[in-house]
mmCIF file of C-alpha atoms in Angstrom:
data_model
loop_
_atom_site.group_PDB
_atom_site.id
_atom_site.type_symbol
_atom_site.label_atom_id
_atom_site.label_comp_id
_atom_site.label_asym_id
_atom_site.label_seq_id
_atom_site.Cartn_x
_atom_site.Cartn_y
_atom_site.Cartn_z
ATOM 1 C CA MET A 1 -55.602 44.586 -40.363
ATOM 2 C CA ASN A 2 -52.553 46.628 -41.305
ATOM 3 C CA THR A 3 -52.822 48.306 -37.904
ATOM 4 C CA THR A 4 -52.559 44.916 -36.150
ATOM 5 C CA ILE A 5 -49.438 44.090 -38.184
ATOM 6 C CA LEU A 6 -47.820 47.392 -37.501
ATOM 7 C CA ARG A 7 -48.501 46.950 -33.693
ATOM 8 C CA LYS A 8 -47.105 43.565 -33.625
ATOM 9 C CA THR A 9 -44.005 44.661 -35.565
ATOM 10 C CA ALA A 10 -43.491 47.594 -33.231
ATOM 11 C CA LEU A 11 -43.891 45.405 -30.131
ATOM 12 C CA GLY A 12 -41.612 42.804 -31.742
ATOM 13 C CA ILE A 13 -38.830 45.354 -32.455
ATOM 14 C CA ALA A 14 -39.334 46.792 -28.958
ATOM 15 C CA GLY A 15 -38.998 43.467 -27.415
ATOM 16 C CA LEU A 16 -35.784 42.708 -29.309
ATOM 17 C CA ALA A 17 -34.256 46.023 -28.162
ATOM 18 C CA PHE A 18 -35.220 45.273 -24.640
ATOM 19 C CA THR A 19 -33.850 41.540 -24.883
ATOM 20 C CA GLY A 20 -30.675 42.745 -26.568
ATOM 21 C CA GLY A 21 -30.169 45.381 -23.822
ATOM 22 C CA ILE A 22 -30.502 42.727 -21.107
ATOM 23 C CA LEU A 23 -28.294 40.241 -22.767
ATOM 24 C CA ALA A 24 -25.618 42.844 -23.869
ATOM 25 C CA GLY A 25 -25.599 44.586 -20.409
ATOM 26 C CA PRO A 26 -25.529 48.306 -19.633
ATOM 27 C CA ALA A 27 -24.423 50.756 -22.448
ATOM 28 C CA THR A 28 -21.822 52.068 -20.241
ATOM 29 C CA HIS A 29 -19.460 50.279 -18.068
ATOM 30 C CA ALA A 30 -18.552 53.230 -15.758
ATOM 31 C CA HIS A 31 -19.796 51.466 -12.631
ATOM 32 C CA ALA A 32 -18.976 47.929 -13.560
ATOM 33 C CA THR A 33 -16.107 46.344 -11.851
ATOM 34 C CA THR A 34 -14.305 43.189 -12.987
ATOM 35 C CA ASP A 35 -12.061 41.203 -10.858
ATOM 36 C CA THR A 36 -9.092 40.230 -13.034
ATOM 37 C CA ARG A 37 -7.129 38.311 -10.309
ATOM 38 C CA PRO A 38 -6.327 34.711 -11.288
ATOM 39 C CA VAL A 39 -8.563 32.041 -9.633
ATOM 40 C CA ALA A 40 -6.782 29.363 -7.910
ATOM 41 C CA VAL A 41 -8.267 25.990 -8.851
ATOM 42 C CA THR A 42 -7.316 23.012 -6.756
ATOM 43 C CA VAL A 43 -7.090 19.587 -8.683
ATOM 44 C CA GLN A 44 -6.302 16.628 -6.719
ATOM 45 C CA ALA A 45 -4.204 14.351 -8.816
ATOM 46 C CA ASP A 46 -4.463 10.622 -8.244
ATOM 47 C CA LYS A 47 -1.617 9.031 -6.575
ATOM 48 C CA PRO A 48 0.666 7.261 -8.987
ATOM 49 C CA ALA A 49 -0.084 3.567 -9.417
ATOM 50 C CA VAL A 50 2.350 0.902 -8.406
ATOM 51 C CA ASP A 51 3.477 -1.349 -11.214
ATOM 52 C CA LYS A 52 1.745 -4.550 -10.065
ATOM 53 C CA GLY A 53 3.946 -6.621 -12.320
ATOM 54 C CA ARG A 54 6.968 -5.716 -10.232
ATOM 55 C CA LEU A 55 5.060 -6.756 -7.007
ATOM 56 C CA ILE A 56 4.674 -10.361 -8.065
ATOM 57 C CA PRO A 57 7.050 -11.051 -10.846
ATOM 58 C CA HIS A 58 6.883 -14.815 -10.680
ATOM 59 C CA GLY A 59 3.231 -15.192 -9.904
ATOM 60 C CA VAL A 60 2.045 -16.551 -6.491
ATOM 61 C CA GLN A 61 2.908 -20.057 -5.406
ATOM 62 C CA GLY A 62 0.390 -22.393 -3.901
ATOM 63 C CA ASP A 63 -2.886 -21.495 -2.094
ATOM 64 C CA GLN A 64 -3.002 -17.955 -0.683
ATOM 65 C CA SER A 65 -4.123 -16.924 2.855
ATOM 66 C CA ARG A 66 -5.536 -13.556 3.824
ATOM 67 C CA ILE A 67 -6.427 -11.880 7.045
ATOM 68 C CA ASP A 68 -8.389 -8.855 7.956
ATOM 69 C CA LEU A 69 -5.971 -6.119 9.451
ATOM 70 C CA ASP A 70 -6.800 -3.939 12.419
ATOM 71 C CA ASP A 71 -5.336 -0.386 12.817
ATOM 72 C CA GLU A 72 -2.333 -1.580 14.487
ATOM 73 C CA GLN A 73 -1.508 -4.122 11.768
ATOM 74 C CA THR A 74 -2.128 -1.437 9.174
ATOM 75 C CA ALA A 75 0.262 0.919 10.918
ATOM 76 C CA ASN A 76 2.886 -1.894 11.008
ATOM 77 C CA VAL A 77 2.289 -2.244 7.183
ATOM 78 C CA ARG A 78 3.073 1.511 6.828
ATOM 79 C CA ALA A 79 5.991 1.272 9.059
ATOM 80 C CA ILE A 80 7.507 -1.533 6.880
ATOM 81 C CA ILE A 81 6.957 0.357 3.772
ATOM 82 C CA ALA A 82 8.500 3.526 5.111
ATOM 83 C CA ALA A 83 11.654 1.556 6.315
ATOM 84 C CA THR A 84 11.828 -0.102 2.885
ATOM 85 C CA LYS A 85 11.792 3.355 1.212
ATOM 86 C CA LYS A 86 14.378 4.632 3.765
ATOM 87 C CA SER A 87 16.685 1.665 3.016
ATOM 88 C CA GLY A 88 16.538 2.722 -0.797
ATOM 89 C CA LEU A 89 14.749 -0.549 -1.657
ATOM 90 C CA ASP A 90 11.782 -0.953 -4.028
ATOM 91 C CA GLU A 91 8.265 -2.249 -3.852
ATOM 92 C CA ARG A 92 9.257 -5.849 -4.264
ATOM 93 C CA ALA A 93 11.411 -5.696 -1.012
ATOM 94 C CA ALA A 94 8.197 -4.363 0.698
ATOM 95 C CA VAL A 95 6.154 -7.213 -0.559
ATOM 96 C CA ILE A 96 8.769 -9.748 0.655
ATOM 97 C CA SER A 97 8.884 -7.957 4.047
ATOM 98 C CA ILE A 98 5.280 -7.768 4.512
ATOM 99 C CA ALA A 99 4.691 -11.391 3.592
ATOM 100 C CA THR A 100 7.380 -12.403 6.069
ATOM 101 C CA ALA A 101 5.823 -10.428 8.816
ATOM 102 C CA LEU A 102 2.502 -11.922 7.943
ATOM 103 C CA GLN A 103 3.789 -15.384 8.357
ATOM 104 C CA GLU A 104 5.963 -14.675 11.294
ATOM 105 C CA SER A 105 3.497 -12.506 13.452
ATOM 106 C CA LYS A 106 0.286 -11.739 11.335
ATOM 107 C CA LEU A 107 1.833 -8.166 11.460
ATOM 108 C CA GLU A 108 1.525 -7.907 15.077
ATOM 109 C CA ASN A 109 4.504 -6.548 16.999
ATOM 110 C CA LEU A 110 4.677 -9.453 19.579
ATOM 111 C CA GLY A 111 6.556 -9.373 22.858
ATOM 112 C CA HIS A 112 7.704 -12.444 24.562
ATOM 113 C CA LEU A 113 5.006 -15.036 24.547
ATOM 114 C CA GLY A 114 6.162 -17.103 27.509
ATOM 115 C CA ASP A 115 5.827 -20.868 27.081
ATOM 116 C CA ARG A 116 4.389 -20.235 23.521
ATOM 117 C CA ASN A 117 7.412 -18.311 22.356
ATOM 118 C CA ASP A 118 9.578 -19.866 19.845
ATOM 119 C CA HIS A 119 12.994 -19.524 21.830
ATOM 120 C CA ASP A 120 13.495 -15.822 22.250
ATOM 121 C CA SER A 121 11.712 -14.606 18.946
ATOM 122 C CA GLN A 122 9.960 -11.250 19.223
ATOM 123 C CA GLY A 123 8.655 -8.477 17.067
ATOM 124 C CA LEU A 124 6.948 -8.430 13.534
ATOM 125 C CA PHE A 125 9.641 -10.633 12.110
ATOM 126 C CA GLN A 126 10.085 -12.903 15.208
ATOM 127 C CA GLN A 127 13.843 -12.020 15.284
ATOM 128 C CA ARG A 128 16.017 -13.417 18.222
ATOM 129 C CA PRO A 129 18.158 -11.249 20.224
ATOM 130 C CA SER A 130 20.358 -14.482 20.781
ATOM 131 C CA SER A 131 20.891 -14.802 17.233
ATOM 132 C CA GLY A 132 22.197 -11.271 16.915
ATOM 133 C CA TRP A 133 19.138 -9.496 15.374
ATOM 134 C CA GLY A 134 19.295 -6.880 18.170
ATOM 135 C CA THR A 135 18.069 -6.029 21.675
ATOM 136 C CA VAL A 136 14.480 -6.838 22.575
ATOM 137 C CA GLU A 137 13.735 -2.863 22.333
ATOM 138 C CA GLN A 138 15.319 -2.927 18.898
ATOM 139 C CA ILE A 139 13.568 -5.874 17.244
ATOM 140 C CA THR A 140 10.240 -4.775 18.825
ATOM 141 C CA ASP A 141 10.592 -1.396 16.964
ATOM 142 C CA PRO A 142 9.050 -1.801 13.610
ATOM 143 C CA GLU A 143 11.512 0.510 11.723
ATOM 144 C CA TYR A 144 14.499 -1.185 13.365
ATOM 145 C CA ALA A 145 13.160 -4.703 12.743
ATOM 146 C CA THR A 146 12.331 -4.069 9.015
ATOM 147 C CA THR A 147 15.789 -2.496 8.443
ATOM 148 C CA ALA A 148 17.466 -5.503 10.029
ATOM 149 C CA PHE A 149 15.363 -7.736 7.890
ATOM 150 C CA LEU A 150 16.165 -5.723 4.738
ATOM 151 C CA LYS A 151 19.957 -5.618 5.550
ATOM 152 C CA GLY A 152 19.831 -9.576 5.605
ATOM 153 C CA LEU A 153 17.811 -9.471 2.250
ATOM 154 C CA LYS A 154 20.425 -7.180 0.536
ATOM 155 C CA GLN A 155 23.078 -9.852 1.408
ATOM 156 C CA VAL A 156 21.086 -12.563 -0.477
ATOM 157 C CA ASP A 157 22.602 -12.666 -4.032
ATOM 158 C CA GLY A 158 19.786 -12.366 -6.651
ATOM 159 C CA TRP A 159 16.983 -11.853 -4.197
ATOM 160 C CA GLN A 160 15.061 -9.723 -6.601
ATOM 161 C CA ASP A 161 14.756 -12.764 -9.088
ATOM 162 C CA MET A 162 13.950 -15.269 -6.362
ATOM 163 C CA PRO A 163 10.484 -16.634 -5.687
ATOM 164 C CA LEU A 164 9.356 -14.834 -2.532
ATOM 165 C CA THR A 165 9.440 -17.908 -0.254
ATOM 166 C CA LYS A 166 13.020 -18.661 -1.141
ATOM 167 C CA ALA A 167 14.221 -14.928 -0.522
ATOM 168 C CA ALA A 168 12.408 -14.819 2.949
ATOM 169 C CA GLN A 169 13.625 -18.142 3.827
ATOM 170 C CA THR A 170 17.256 -17.350 3.146
ATOM 171 C CA VAL A 171 17.019 -14.400 5.443
ATOM 172 C CA GLN A 172 14.887 -15.950 8.134
ATOM 173 C CA VAL A 173 16.028 -19.476 8.199
ATOM 174 C CA SER A 174 12.664 -20.863 9.229
ATOM 175 C CA ALA A 175 11.784 -24.487 10.200
ATOM 176 C CA TYR A 176 8.715 -23.957 7.740
ATOM 177 C CA PRO A 177 10.411 -22.409 4.702
ATOM 178 C CA ASP A 178 7.504 -22.747 2.269
ATOM 179 C CA HIS A 179 4.882 -20.973 4.449
ATOM 180 C CA TYR A 180 6.013 -17.420 3.298
ATOM 181 C CA ALA A 181 4.506 -18.101 -0.136
ATOM 182 C CA GLN A 182 0.798 -18.143 1.095
ATOM 183 C CA TRP A 183 0.944 -14.459 1.956
ATOM 184 C CA GLU A 184 2.380 -12.953 -1.284
ATOM 185 C CA GLN A 185 -0.994 -11.900 -2.785
ATOM 186 C CA GLN A 186 -2.033 -10.000 0.273
ATOM 187 C CA ALA A 187 1.352 -8.526 0.738
ATOM 188 C CA ALA A 188 1.271 -7.200 -2.751
ATOM 189 C CA ASP A 189 -2.174 -5.666 -2.383
ATOM 190 C CA LEU A 190 -0.956 -4.031 0.800
ATOM 191 C CA VAL A 191 2.021 -2.525 -0.977
ATOM 192 C CA ALA A 192 -0.121 -1.413 -3.904
ATOM 193 C CA GLU A 193 -2.601 0.179 -1.502
ATOM 194 C CA HIS A 194 -0.042 1.933 0.804
ATOM 195 C CA TRP A 195 3.158 2.625 -1.203
ATOM 196 C CA ASN A 196 2.147 5.890 -2.324
ATOM 197 C CA SER A 197 -0.203 6.988 0.493
#
């Protein structure tokens, strides 16, 4: 019996020594190499969130409309946002601009529509060359058209504190001044989605 205990003890000690050697690694590190260069780790930061309270400071007015956008319309949203930033204006100005373009053209850069055309209105904002908005080539350029709209918006005293439909109507002088309000939620959603993209 003592022989069995001694044998188990000897095997246990040998096993511990063997396991310790594996876990501890070789006794000499002469052939071991260690790469001490720093490892680059790429961390993708989330894009900063847009303050949604600034997008619709007065809440929406009335029933809201919404349309699905195709690639061209989405590109026009991005063009409006880029022109807004270039003009030094904030997200609220982009919401007003996009809601206006949604009402005027459904964010389509419309050319002359023949008999269906409202006078000589063209482009995203349905601006009229005869009213001094620019040439046909200019007002059908999304950046130019947006910049022209924003120039008009900047001239409206207190536009930042106005309901969207009043700010848009003051610039556009539409026969349907209350129709801009229905696009405020979708315009705000589009600005929240694309402002920092």
